[in-house]
Coordinates of C-alpha atoms in Angstrom, one line a residue:
Chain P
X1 CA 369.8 187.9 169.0
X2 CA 371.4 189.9 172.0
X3 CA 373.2 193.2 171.9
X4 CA 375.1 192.2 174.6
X5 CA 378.6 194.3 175.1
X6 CA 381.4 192.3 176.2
X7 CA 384.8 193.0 177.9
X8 CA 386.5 192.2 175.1
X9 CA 384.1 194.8 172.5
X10 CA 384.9 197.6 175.2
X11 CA 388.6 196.9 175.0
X12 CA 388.1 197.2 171.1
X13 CA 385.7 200.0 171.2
X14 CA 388.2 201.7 173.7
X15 CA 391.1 201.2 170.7
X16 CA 389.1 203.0 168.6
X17 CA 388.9 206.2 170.4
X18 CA 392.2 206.7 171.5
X19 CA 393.1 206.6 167.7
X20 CA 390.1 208.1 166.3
X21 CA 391.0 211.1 169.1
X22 CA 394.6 211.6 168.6
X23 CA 394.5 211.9 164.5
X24 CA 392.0 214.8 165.3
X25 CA 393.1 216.3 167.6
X26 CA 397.0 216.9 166.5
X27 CA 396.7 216.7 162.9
X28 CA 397.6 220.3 161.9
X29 CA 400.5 221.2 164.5
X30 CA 403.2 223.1 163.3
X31 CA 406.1 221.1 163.1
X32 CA 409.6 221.0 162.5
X33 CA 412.6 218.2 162.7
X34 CA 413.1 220.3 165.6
X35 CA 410.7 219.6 167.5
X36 CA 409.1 216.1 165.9
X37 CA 410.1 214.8 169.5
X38 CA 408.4 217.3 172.0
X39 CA 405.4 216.8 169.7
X40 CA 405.9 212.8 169.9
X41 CA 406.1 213.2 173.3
X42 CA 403.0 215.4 174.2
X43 CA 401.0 212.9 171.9
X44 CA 402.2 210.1 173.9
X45 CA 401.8 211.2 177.0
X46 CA 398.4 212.8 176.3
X47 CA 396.8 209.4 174.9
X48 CA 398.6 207.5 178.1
X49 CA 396.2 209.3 180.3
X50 CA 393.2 208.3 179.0
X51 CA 391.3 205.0 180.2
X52 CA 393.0 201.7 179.5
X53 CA 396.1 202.3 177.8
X54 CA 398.9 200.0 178.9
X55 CA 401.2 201.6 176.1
X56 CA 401.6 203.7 173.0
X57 CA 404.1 204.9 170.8
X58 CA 403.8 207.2 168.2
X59 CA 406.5 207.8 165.5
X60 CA 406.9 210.8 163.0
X61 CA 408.2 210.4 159.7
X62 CA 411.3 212.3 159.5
X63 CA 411.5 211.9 155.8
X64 CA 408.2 213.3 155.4
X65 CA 409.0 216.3 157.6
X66 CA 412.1 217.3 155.8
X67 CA 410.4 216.9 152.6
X68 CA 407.9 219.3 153.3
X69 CA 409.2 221.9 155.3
X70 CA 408.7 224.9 153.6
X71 CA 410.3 228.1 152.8
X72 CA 408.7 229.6 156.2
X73 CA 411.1 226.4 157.8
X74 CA 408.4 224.1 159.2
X75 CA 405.1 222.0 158.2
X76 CA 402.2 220.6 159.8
X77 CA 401.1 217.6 160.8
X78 CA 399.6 215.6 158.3
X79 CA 397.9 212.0 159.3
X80 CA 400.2 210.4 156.7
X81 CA 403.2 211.4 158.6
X82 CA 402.1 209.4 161.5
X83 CA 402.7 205.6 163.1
X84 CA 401.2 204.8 166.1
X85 CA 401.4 201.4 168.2
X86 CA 398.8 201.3 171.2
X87 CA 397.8 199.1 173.4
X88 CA 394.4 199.0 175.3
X89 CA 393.6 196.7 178.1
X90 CA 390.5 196.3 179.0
X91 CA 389.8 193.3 182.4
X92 CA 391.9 191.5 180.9
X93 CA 392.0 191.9 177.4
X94 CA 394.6 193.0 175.9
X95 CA 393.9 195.4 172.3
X96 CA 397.0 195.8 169.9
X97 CA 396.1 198.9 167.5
X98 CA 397.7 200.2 164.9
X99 CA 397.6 204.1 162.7
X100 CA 399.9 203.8 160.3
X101 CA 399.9 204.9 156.3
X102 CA 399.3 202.2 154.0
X103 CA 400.8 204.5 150.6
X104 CA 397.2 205.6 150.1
X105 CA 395.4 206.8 153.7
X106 CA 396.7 206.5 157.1
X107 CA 395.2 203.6 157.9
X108 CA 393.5 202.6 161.4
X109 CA 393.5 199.0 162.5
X110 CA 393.3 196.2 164.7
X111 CA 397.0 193.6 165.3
X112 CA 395.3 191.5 167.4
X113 CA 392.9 191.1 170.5
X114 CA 393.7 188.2 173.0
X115 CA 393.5 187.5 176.4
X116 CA 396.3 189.4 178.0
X117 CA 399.1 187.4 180.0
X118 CA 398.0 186.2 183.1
Chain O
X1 CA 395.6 182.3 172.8
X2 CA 395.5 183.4 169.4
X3 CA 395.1 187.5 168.6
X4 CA 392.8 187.0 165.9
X5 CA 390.6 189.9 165.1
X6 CA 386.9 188.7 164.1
X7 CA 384.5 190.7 162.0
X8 CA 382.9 191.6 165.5
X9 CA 386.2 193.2 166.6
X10 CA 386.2 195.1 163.9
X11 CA 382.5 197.0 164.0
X12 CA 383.6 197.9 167.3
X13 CA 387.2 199.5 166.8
X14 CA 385.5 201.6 163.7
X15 CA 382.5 203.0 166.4
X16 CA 385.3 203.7 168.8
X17 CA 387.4 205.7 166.0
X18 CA 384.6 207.7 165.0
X19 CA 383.5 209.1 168.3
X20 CA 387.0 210.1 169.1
X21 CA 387.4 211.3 165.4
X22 CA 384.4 213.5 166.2
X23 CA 384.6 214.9 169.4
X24 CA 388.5 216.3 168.7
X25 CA 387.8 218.0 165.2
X26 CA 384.7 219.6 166.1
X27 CA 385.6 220.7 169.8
X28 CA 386.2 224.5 170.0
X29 CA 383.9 225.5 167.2
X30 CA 382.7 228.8 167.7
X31 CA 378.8 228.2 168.4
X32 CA 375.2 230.4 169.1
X33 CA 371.4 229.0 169.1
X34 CA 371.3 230.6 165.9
X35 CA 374.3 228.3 164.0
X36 CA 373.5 225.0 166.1
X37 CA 371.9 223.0 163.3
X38 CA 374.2 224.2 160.6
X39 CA 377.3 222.7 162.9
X40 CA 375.1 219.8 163.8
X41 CA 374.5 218.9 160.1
X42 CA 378.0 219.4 159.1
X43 CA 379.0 216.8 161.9
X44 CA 376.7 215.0 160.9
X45 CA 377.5 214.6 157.1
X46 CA 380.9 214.7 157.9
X47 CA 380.6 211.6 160.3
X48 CA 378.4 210.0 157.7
X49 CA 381.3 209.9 155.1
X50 CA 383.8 208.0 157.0
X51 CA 383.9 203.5 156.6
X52 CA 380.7 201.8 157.7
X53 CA 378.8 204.5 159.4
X54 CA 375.2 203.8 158.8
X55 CA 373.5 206.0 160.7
X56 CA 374.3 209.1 163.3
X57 CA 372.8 212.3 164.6
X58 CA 374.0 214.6 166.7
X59 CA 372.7 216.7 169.1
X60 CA 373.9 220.0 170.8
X61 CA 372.4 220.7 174.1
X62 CA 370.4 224.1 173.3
X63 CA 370.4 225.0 177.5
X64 CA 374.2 224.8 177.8
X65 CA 375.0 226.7 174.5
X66 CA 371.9 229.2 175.9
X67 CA 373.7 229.7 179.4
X68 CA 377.6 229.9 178.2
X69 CA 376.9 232.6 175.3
X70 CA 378.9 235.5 176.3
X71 CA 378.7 239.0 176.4
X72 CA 380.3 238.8 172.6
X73 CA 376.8 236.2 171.6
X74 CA 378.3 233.0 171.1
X75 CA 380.3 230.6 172.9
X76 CA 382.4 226.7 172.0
X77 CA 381.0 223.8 171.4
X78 CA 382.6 221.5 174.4
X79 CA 382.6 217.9 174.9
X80 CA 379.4 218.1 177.5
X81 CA 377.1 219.7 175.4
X82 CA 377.3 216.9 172.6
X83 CA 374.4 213.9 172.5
X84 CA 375.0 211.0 169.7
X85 CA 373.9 208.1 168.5
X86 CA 376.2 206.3 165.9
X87 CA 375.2 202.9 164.1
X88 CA 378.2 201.4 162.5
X89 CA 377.4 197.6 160.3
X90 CA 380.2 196.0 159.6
X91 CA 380.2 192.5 157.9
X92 CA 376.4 191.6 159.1
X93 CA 377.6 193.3 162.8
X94 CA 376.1 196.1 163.8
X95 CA 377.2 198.4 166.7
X96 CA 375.3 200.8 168.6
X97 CA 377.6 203.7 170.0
X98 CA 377.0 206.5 172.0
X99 CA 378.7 210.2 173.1
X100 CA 376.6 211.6 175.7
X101 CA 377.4 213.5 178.6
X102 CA 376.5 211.7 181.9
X103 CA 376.3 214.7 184.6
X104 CA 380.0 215.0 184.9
X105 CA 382.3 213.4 181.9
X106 CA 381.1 213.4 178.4
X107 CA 381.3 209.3 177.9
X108 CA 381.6 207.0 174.6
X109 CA 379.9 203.8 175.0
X110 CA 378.8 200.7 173.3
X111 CA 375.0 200.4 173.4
X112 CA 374.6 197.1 171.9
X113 CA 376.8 194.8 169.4
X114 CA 374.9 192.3 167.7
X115 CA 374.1 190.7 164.0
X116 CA 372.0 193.4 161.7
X117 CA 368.5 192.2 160.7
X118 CA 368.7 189.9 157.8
Chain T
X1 CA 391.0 256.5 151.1
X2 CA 394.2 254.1 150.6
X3 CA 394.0 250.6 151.6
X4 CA 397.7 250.3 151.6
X5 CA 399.3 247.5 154.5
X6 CA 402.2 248.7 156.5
X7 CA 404.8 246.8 157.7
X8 CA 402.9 247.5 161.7
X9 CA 399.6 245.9 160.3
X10 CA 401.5 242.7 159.6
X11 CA 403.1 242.0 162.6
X12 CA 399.7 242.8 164.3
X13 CA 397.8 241.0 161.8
X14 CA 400.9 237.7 162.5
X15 CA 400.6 238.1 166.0
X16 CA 396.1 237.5 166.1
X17 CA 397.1 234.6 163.9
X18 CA 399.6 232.7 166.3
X19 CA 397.3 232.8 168.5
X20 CA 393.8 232.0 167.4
X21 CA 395.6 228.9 165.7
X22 CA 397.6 228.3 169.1
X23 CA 394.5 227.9 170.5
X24 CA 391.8 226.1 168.1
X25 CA 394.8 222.9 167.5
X26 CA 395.3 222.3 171.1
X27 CA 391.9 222.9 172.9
X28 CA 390.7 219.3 174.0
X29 CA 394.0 217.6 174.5
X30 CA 394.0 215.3 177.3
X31 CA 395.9 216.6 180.4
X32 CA 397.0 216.3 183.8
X33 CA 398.9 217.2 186.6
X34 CA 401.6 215.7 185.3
X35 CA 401.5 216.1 181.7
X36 CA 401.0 219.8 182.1
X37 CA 404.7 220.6 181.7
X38 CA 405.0 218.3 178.8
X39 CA 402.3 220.2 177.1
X40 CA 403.0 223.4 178.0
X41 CA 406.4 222.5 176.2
X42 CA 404.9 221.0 173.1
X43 CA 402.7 224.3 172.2
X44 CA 405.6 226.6 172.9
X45 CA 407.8 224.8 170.8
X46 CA 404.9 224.4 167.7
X47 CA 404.1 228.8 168.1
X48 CA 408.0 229.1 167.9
X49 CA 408.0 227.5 164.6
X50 CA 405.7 229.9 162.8
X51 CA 407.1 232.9 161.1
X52 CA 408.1 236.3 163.0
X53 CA 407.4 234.8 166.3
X54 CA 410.1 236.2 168.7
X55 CA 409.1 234.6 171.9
X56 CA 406.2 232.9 173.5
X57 CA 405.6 231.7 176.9
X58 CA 402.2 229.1 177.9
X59 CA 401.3 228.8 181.5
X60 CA 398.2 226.1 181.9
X61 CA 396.5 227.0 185.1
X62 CA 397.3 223.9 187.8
X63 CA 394.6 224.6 190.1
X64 CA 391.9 224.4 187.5
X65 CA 393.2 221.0 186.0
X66 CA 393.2 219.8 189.4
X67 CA 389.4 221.2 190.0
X68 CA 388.5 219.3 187.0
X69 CA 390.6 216.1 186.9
X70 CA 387.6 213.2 186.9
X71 CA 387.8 209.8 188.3
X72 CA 389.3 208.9 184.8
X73 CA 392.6 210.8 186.0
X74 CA 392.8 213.8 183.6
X75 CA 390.8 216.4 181.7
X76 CA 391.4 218.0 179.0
X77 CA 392.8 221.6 178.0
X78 CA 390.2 224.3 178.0
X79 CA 390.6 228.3 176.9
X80 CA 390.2 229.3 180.3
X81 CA 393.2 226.9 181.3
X82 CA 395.3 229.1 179.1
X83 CA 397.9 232.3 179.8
X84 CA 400.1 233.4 177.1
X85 CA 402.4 235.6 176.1
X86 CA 403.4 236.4 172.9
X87 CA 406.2 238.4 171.3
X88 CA 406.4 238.8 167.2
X89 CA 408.8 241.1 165.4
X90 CA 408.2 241.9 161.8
X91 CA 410.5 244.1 160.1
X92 CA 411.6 246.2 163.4
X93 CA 408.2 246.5 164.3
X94 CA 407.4 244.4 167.9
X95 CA 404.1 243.1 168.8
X96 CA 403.2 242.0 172.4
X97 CA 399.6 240.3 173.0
X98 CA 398.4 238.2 175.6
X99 CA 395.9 235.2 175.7
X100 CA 394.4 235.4 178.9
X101 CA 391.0 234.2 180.6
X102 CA 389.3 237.7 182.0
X103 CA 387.1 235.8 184.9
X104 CA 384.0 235.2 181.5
X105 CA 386.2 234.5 178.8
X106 CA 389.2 233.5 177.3
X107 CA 390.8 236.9 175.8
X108 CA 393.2 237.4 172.9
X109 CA 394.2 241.3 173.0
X110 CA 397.2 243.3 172.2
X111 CA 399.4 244.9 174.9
X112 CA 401.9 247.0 173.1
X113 CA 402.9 247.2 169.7
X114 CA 406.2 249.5 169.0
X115 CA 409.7 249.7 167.1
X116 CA 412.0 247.2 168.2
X117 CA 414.5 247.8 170.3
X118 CA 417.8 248.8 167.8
Chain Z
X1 CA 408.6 255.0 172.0
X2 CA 405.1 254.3 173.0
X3 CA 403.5 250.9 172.6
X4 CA 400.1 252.1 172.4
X5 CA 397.9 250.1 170.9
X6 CA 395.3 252.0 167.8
X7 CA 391.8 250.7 167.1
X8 CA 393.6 249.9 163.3
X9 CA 395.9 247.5 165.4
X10 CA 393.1 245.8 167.1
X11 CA 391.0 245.8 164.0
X12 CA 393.9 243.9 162.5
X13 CA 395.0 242.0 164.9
X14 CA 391.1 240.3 164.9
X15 CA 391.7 239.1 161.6
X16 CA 394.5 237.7 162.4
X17 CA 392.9 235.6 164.8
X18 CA 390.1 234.5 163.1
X19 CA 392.1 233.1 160.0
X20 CA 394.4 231.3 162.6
X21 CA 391.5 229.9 164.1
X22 CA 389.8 229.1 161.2
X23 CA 392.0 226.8 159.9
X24 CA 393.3 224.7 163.1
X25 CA 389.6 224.4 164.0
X26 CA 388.6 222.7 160.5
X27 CA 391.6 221.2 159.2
X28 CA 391.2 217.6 159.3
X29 CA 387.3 217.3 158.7
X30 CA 385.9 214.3 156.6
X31 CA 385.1 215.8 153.4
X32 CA 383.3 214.6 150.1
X33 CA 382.2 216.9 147.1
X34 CA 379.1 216.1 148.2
X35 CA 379.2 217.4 151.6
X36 CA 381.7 220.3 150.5
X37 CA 378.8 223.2 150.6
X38 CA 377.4 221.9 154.0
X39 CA 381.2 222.1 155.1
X40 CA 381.5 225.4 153.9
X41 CA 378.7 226.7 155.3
X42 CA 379.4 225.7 158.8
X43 CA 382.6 227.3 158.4
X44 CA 381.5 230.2 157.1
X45 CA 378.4 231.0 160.1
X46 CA 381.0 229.9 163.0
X47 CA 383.2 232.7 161.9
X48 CA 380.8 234.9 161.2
X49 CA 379.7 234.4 165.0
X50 CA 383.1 235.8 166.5
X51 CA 383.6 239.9 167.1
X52 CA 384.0 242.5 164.7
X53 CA 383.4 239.7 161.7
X54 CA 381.8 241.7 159.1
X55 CA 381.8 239.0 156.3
X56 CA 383.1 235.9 155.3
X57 CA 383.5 233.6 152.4
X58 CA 384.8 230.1 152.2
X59 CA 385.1 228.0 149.1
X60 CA 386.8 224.6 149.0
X61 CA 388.4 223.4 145.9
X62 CA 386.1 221.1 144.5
X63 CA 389.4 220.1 141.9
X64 CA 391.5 219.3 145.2
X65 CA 388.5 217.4 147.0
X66 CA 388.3 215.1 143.6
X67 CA 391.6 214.3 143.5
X68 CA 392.5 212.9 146.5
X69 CA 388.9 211.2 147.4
X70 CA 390.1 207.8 148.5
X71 CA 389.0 204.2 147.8
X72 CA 386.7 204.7 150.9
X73 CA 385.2 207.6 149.1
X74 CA 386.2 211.0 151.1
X75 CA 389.2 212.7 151.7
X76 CA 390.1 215.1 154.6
X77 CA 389.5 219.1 154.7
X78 CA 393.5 220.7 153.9
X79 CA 394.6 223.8 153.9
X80 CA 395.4 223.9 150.5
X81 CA 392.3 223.4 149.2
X82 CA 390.5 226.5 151.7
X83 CA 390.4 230.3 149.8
X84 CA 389.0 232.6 152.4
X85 CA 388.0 236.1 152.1
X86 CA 387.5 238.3 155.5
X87 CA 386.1 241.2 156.2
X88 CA 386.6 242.6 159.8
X89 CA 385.5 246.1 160.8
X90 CA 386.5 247.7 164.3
X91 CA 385.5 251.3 165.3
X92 CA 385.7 252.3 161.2
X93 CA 388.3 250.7 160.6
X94 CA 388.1 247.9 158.0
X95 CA 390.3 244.9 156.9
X96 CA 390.5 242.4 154.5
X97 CA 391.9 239.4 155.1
X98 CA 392.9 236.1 152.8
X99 CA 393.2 232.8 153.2
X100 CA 394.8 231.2 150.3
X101 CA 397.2 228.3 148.6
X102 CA 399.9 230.2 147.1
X103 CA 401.1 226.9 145.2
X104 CA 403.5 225.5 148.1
X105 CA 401.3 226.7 150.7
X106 CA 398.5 227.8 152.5
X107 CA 399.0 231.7 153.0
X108 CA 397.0 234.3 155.3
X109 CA 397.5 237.6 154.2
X110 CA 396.2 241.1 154.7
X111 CA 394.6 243.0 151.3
X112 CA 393.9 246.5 152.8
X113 CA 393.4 248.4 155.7
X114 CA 391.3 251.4 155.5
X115 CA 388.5 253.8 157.1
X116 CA 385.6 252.2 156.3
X117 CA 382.6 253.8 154.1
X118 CA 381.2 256.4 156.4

């Protein structure tokens, strides 16, 4: 059988990064309800640069933060505190990804992967 | 057009997660010739632990750590001096995925995406 | 000899910690031309957080994200992209150090450390 | 009064930074029990790497890594479950440094400060 790569498993692959990226690479900022937006905001606009993403939105749990802001006055970024909605497009297809914590594990996972609108 | 996310889809969004995953938690790491398999093995293992991987290795380019050592003896591991190969099987899918630095950009790419040998 | 830690070892010893953490979270984020304020912002506002810090200023170099911007449209933060300056008080005791790229290296190093201002 | 810096300061102000770094370097890093040593081990030679590092220990909880193993059979490296001990020596001078969960929270903290053994 082929190996052949199609548009549509780039587009998916291409999903995968962005998500598998930004857990890594901003789990661990300091954090306050302060500043949840400047940091939702950096982490938005830093996964809007990179290839093929038509639009993302990340959301921090402001329960979460409160909760565990400690005597110091802040926390960290923890990957259960996050929510992400992002959406790759790829010639055409369109990838609809989700992080978001199922009670367990912050979950990554795929909404749905269609032809976009023409 | 319906959304719906096949097994296929699903191979490739977990490849794509991983390289991301892997090149944002281990960028930065303090690095000589003399700790470049211990940090290769631990990205390794640690890569090895997450859903569906089935195989991966991990190469450091041995020249670039060689040339950026500074005056204090080591240097950081960046994006251009990582080679790998990751195998994800998912459902009877397996994906081929690569990191690999390509003379200016260190790229992720699908290899190959096809049915695993019976 | 006595061991004993005074109250000018602390803020010392708070001030390396700002910013080797400073600089191991946010190494790799994506960036560009435009993002850079954004960024610049974001950091700021996570060192802020952290106990004793006083002030703290983040310049990312513009002409060497422009230099490295690829045909993707961005790059990503590296140590030489990053000037800082960092002010911690601890108990009337006032810490100045700089994270600075010397031409080699990126530099962490102390500048002044003295009684507060009454 | 003078801001001039002491070879205790600097001495200090390296162990600062290399807890700081420590932890926003690893936090976040795919961890099983069985992997834990590898884990450890790279942690422990890429500090070791950096200036002035005289030694370093790194243990992970195993009791924390147990715990909060998920379904898909790791959990993620935390900075409650890292106990660091640092040694950092600069021009006689020698400090030791800690790492450690104080029971609401990572801490990094300085032991003693002191000539070193001649």
């Amino acid at each position: 059988m082929s190996g052949d790569v199609s548009d549509r498993d780039i587009a998916v692959f291409e999903a995968g990064i962005k998500l598998g990226a930004l857990y890594h690479q901003f789990i661990g900022t300091p954090l306050s309800l302060k500043t949840i937006k400047v940091v939702e905001n950096a982490i938005t606009r830093s996964v809007s640069l990179q290839p093929y993403v038509k639009a993302v939105k990340v959301e921090i749990n402001r329960e979460k933060v409160r909760e565990r802001t400690t005597r110091f006055g802040y926390c960290e970024l923890c990957g259960d505190m996050l929510d992400v909605w992002l959406v790759v497009e790829y010639r055409g297809v369109e990838v609809r990804a989700r992080l978001k914590f199922d009670g367990e594990y912050p979950l990554m996972f795929l909404e749905s992967v269609s032809a976009a609108e023409p």
